[in-house]
PDB file of C-alpha atoms in Angstrom:
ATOM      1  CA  UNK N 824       0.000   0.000   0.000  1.00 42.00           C
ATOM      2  CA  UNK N 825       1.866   3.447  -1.027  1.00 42.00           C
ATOM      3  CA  UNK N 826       1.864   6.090   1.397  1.00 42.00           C
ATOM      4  CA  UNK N 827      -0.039   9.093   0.620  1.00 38.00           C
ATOM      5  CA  UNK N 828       1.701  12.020  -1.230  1.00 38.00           C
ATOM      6  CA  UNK N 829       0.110  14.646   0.579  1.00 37.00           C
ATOM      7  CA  UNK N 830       2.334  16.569   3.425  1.00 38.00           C
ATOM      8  CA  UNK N 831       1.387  17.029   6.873  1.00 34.00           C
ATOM      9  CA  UNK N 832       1.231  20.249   7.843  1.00 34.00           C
ATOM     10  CA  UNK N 833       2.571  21.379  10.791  1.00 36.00           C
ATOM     11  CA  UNK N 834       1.577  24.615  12.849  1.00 39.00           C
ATOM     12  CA  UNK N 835       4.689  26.686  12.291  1.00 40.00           C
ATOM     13  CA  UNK N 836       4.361  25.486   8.665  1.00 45.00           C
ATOM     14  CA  UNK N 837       0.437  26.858   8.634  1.00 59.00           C
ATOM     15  CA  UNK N 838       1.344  29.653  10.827  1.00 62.00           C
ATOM     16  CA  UNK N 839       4.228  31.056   7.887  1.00 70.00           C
ATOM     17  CA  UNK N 840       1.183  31.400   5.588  1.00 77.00           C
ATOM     18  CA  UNK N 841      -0.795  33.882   7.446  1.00 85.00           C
ATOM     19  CA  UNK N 842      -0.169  38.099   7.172  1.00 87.00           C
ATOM     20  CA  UNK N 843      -0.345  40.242  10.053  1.00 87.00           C
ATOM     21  CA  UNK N 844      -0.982  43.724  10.379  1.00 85.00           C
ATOM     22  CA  UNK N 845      -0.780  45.905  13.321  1.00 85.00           C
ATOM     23  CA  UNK N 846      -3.910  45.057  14.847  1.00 87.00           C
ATOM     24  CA  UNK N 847      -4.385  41.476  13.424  1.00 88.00           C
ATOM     25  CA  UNK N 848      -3.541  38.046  11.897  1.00 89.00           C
ATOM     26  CA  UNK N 849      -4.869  37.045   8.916  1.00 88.00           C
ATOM     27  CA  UNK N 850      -5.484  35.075   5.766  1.00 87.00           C
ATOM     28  CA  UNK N 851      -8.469  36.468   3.481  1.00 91.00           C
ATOM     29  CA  UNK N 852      -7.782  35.516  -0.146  1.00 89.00           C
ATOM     30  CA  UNK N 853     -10.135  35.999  -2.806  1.00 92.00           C
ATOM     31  CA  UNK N 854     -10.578  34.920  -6.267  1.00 91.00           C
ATOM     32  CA  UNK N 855     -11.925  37.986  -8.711  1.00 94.00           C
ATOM     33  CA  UNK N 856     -13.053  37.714 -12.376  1.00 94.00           C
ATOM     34  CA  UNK N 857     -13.505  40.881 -14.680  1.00 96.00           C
ATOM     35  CA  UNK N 858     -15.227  40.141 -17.626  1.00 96.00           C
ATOM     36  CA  UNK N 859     -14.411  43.288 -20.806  1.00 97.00           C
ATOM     37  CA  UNK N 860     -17.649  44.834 -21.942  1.00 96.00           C
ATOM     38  CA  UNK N 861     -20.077  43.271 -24.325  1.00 94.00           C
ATOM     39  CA  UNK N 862     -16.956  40.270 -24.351  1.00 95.00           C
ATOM     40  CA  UNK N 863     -15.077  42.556 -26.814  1.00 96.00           C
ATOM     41  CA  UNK N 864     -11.910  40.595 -27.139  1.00 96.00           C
ATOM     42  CA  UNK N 865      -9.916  43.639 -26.692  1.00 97.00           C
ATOM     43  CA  UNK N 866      -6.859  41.834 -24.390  1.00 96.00           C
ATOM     44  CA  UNK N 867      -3.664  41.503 -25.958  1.00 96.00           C
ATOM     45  CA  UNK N 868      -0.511  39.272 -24.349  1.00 94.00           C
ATOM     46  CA  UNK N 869       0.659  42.963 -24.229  1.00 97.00           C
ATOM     47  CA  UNK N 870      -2.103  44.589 -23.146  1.00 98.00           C
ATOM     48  CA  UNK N 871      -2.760  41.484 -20.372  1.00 95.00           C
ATOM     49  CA  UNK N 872       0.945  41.247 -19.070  1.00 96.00           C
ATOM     50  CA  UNK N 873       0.253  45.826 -18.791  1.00 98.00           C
ATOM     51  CA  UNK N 874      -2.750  44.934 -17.002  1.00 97.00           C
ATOM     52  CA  UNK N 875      -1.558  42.238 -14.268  1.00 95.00           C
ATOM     53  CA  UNK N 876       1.789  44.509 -13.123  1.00 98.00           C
ATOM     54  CA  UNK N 877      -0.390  47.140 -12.881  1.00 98.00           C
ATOM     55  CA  UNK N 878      -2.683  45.588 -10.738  1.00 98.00           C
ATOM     56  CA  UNK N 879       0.040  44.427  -8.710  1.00 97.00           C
ATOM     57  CA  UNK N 880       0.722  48.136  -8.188  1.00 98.00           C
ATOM     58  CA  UNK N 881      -2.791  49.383  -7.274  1.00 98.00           C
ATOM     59  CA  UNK N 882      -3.116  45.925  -4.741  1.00 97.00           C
ATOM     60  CA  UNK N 883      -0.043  47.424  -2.986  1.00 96.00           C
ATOM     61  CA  UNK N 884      -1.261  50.490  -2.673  1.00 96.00           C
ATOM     62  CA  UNK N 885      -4.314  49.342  -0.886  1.00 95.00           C
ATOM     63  CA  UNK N 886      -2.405  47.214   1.651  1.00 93.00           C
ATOM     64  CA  UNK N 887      -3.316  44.315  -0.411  1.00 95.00           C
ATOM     65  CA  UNK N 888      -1.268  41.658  -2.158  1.00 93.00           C
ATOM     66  CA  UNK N 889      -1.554  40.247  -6.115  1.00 93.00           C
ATOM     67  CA  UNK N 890      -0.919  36.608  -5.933  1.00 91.00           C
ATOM     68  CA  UNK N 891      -1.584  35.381  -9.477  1.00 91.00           C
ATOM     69  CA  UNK N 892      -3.053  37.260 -12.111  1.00 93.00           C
ATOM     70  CA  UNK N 893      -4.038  35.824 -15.654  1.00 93.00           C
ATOM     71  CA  UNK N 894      -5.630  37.459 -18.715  1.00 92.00           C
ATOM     72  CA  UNK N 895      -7.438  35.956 -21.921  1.00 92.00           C
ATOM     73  CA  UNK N 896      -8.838  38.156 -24.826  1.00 92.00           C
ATOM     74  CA  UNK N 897     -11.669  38.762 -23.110  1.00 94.00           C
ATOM     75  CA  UNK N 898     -11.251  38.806 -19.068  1.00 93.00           C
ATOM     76  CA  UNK N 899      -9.265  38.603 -16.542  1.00 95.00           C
ATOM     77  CA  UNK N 900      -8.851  36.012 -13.195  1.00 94.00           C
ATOM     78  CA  UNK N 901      -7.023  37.449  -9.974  1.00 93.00           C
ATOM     79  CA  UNK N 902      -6.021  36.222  -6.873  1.00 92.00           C
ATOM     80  CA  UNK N 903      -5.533  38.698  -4.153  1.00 93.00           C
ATOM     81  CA  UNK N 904      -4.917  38.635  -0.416  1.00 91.00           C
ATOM     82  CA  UNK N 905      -6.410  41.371   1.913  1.00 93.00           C
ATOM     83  CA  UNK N 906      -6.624  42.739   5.117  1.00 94.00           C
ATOM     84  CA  UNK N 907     -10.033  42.447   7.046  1.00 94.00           C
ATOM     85  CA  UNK N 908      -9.914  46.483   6.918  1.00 93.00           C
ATOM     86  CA  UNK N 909     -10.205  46.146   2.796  1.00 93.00           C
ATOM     87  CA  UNK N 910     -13.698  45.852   2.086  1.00 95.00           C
ATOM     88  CA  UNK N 911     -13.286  43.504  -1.218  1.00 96.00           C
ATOM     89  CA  UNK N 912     -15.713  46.012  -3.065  1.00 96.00           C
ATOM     90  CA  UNK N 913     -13.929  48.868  -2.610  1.00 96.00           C
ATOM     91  CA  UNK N 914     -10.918  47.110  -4.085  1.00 97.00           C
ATOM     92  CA  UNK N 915     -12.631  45.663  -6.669  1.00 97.00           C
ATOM     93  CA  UNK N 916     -13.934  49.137  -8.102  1.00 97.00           C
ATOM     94  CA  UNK N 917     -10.684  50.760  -7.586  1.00 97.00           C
ATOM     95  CA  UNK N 918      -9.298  47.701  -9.672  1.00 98.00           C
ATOM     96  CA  UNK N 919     -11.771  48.184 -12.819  1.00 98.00           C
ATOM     97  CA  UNK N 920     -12.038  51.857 -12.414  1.00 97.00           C
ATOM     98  CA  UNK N 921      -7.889  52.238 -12.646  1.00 98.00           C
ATOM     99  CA  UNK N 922      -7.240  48.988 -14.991  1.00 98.00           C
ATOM    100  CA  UNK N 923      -9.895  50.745 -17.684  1.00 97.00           C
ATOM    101  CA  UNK N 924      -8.165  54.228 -17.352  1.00 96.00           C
ATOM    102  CA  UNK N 925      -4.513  53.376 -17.752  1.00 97.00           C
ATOM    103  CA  UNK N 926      -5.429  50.791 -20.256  1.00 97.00           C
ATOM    104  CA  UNK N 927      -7.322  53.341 -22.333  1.00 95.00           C
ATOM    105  CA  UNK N 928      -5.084  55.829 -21.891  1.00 95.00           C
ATOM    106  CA  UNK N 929      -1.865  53.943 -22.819  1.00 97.00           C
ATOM    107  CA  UNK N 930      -3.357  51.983 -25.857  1.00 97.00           C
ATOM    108  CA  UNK N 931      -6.036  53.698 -27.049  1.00 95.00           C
ATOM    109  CA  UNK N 932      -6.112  53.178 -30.649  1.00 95.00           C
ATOM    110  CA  UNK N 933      -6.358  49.448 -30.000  1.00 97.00           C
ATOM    111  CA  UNK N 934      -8.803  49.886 -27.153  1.00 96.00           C
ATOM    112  CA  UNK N 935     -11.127  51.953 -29.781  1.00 95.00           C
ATOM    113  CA  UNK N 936     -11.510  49.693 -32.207  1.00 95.00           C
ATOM    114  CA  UNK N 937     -13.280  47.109 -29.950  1.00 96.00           C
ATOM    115  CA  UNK N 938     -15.390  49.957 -27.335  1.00 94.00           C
ATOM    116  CA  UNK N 939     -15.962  52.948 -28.595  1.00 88.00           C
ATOM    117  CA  UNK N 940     -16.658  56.224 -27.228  1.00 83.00           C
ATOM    118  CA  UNK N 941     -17.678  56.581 -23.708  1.00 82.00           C
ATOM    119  CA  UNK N 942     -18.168  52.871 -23.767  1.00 88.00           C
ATOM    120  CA  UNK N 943     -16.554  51.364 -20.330  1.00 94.00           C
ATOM    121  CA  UNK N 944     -13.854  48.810 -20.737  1.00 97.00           C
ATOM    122  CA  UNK N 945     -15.223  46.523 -18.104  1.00 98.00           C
ATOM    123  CA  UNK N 946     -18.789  44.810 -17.752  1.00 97.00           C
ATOM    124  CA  UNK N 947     -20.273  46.584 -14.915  1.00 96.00           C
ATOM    125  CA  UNK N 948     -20.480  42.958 -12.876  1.00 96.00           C
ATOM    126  CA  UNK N 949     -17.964  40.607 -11.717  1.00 97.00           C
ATOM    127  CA  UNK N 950     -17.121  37.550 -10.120  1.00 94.00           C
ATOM    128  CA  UNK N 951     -15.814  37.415  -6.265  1.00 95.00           C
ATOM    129  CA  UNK N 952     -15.327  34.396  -4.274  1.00 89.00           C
ATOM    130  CA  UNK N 953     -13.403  33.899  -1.275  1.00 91.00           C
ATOM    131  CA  UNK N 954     -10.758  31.082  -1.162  1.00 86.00           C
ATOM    132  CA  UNK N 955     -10.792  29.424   2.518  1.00 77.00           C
ATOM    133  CA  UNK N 956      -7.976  26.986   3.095  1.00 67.00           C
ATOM    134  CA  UNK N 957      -9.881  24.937   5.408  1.00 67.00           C
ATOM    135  CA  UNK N 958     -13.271  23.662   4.693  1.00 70.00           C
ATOM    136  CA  UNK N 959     -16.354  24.557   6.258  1.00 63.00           C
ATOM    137  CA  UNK N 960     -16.827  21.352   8.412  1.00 76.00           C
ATOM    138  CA  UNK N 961     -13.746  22.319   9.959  1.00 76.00           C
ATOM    139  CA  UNK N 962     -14.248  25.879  10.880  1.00 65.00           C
ATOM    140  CA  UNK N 963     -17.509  25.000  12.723  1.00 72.00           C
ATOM    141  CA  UNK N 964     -15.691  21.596  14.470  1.00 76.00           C
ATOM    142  CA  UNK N 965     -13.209  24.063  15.747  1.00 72.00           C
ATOM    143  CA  UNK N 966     -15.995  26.745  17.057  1.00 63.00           C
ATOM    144  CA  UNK N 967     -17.651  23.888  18.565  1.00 72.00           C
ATOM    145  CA  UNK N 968     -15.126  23.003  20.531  1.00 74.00           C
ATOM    146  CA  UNK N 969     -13.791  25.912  21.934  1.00 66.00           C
ATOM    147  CA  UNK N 970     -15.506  25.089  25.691  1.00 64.00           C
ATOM    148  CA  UNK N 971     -14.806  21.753  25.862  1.00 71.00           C
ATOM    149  CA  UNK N 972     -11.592  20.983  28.605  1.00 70.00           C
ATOM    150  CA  UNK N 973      -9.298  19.751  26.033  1.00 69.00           C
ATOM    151  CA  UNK N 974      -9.106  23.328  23.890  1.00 58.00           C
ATOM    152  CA  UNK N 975      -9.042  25.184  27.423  1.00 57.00           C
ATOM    153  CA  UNK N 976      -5.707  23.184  27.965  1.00 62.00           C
ATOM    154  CA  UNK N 977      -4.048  24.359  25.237  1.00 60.00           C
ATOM    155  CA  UNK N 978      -4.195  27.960  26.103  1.00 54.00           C
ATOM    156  CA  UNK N 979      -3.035  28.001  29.570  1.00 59.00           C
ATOM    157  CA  UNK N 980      -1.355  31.066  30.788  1.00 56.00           C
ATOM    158  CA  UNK N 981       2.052  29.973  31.665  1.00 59.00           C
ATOM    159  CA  UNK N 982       2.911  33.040  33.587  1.00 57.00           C
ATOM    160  CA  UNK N 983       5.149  33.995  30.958  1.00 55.00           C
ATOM    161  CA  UNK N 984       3.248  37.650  30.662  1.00 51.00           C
ATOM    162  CA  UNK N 985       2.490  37.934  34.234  1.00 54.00           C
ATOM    163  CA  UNK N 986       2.452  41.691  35.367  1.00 56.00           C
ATOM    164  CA  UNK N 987       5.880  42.523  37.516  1.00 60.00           C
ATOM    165  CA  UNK N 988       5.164  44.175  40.336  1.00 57.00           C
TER     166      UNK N 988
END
């Protein structure tokens, strides 16, 4: 019988992948679709590999991390990390609103032979869904068990943070 191939995670290991901020600890990562309007397949290779640094820029900007970005002719898949004081919409707007301007403004002539005049360069929806690394069975085990004797043990004060006097 072979041994399986997947690798036990330890708690330093999981701990590595989380970001902290002043005020918390965190891991919110969410997977974000823009689709171009009317499916106008307006996306170059050029125009994509413009679009993902630049959204690598604006995610900074906002506290917020670009993990993977993609691009086809007509949309674009993201993968971005952000703090719980991010609200994902705000983002999300400041994404399409910036991505369509600099885009426009830096290849225009291509951009207006697929959209033209006022015509936004993004479909007014998108996709958003968050990417939890731990499924939901899991989250409400752990709730669950947060009075029970065993889960109290682990979090025993030590005295290592005991007020000196």
């Amino acid at each position: 019988m072979q041994k399986s191939a997947a690798k036990s995670v330890t708690r330093s290991e999981n701990l590595d992948d989380y970001r902290r901020g002043s005020h918390s600890v965190y891991k919110l990562t969410y997977h974000v679709i823009f689709v171009t309007k009317y499916r106008k397949k307006v996306i170059t290779d050029e125009i994509g590999d413009f679009m993902k640094n630049y959204a690598a820029y604006l995610c900074g900007r906002m506290n917020s991390e670009l993990i993977s970005a993609e691009t086809d002719v007509d949309h674009m898949h993201l993968l971005i990390s952000m703090p719980p004081d991010v609200a994902p919409v705000k983002l999300i707007n400041s994404l399409k609103s910036q991505l369509s301007k600099e885009v426009r403004n830096t290849y225009r002539s291509h951009v207006e032979k697929y959209l033209w005049g006022d015509s936004p360069f993004w479909s007014a929806s998108y996709f958003c869904a968050t990417t939890g690394s731990v499924s939901l069975d899991t989250v409400k085990k752990y709730i669950e068990d947060q009075r029970t004797e065993e889960h109290k043990r682990k979090y025993i004060k030590t005295g290592k943070y005991k007020k000196k006097n």
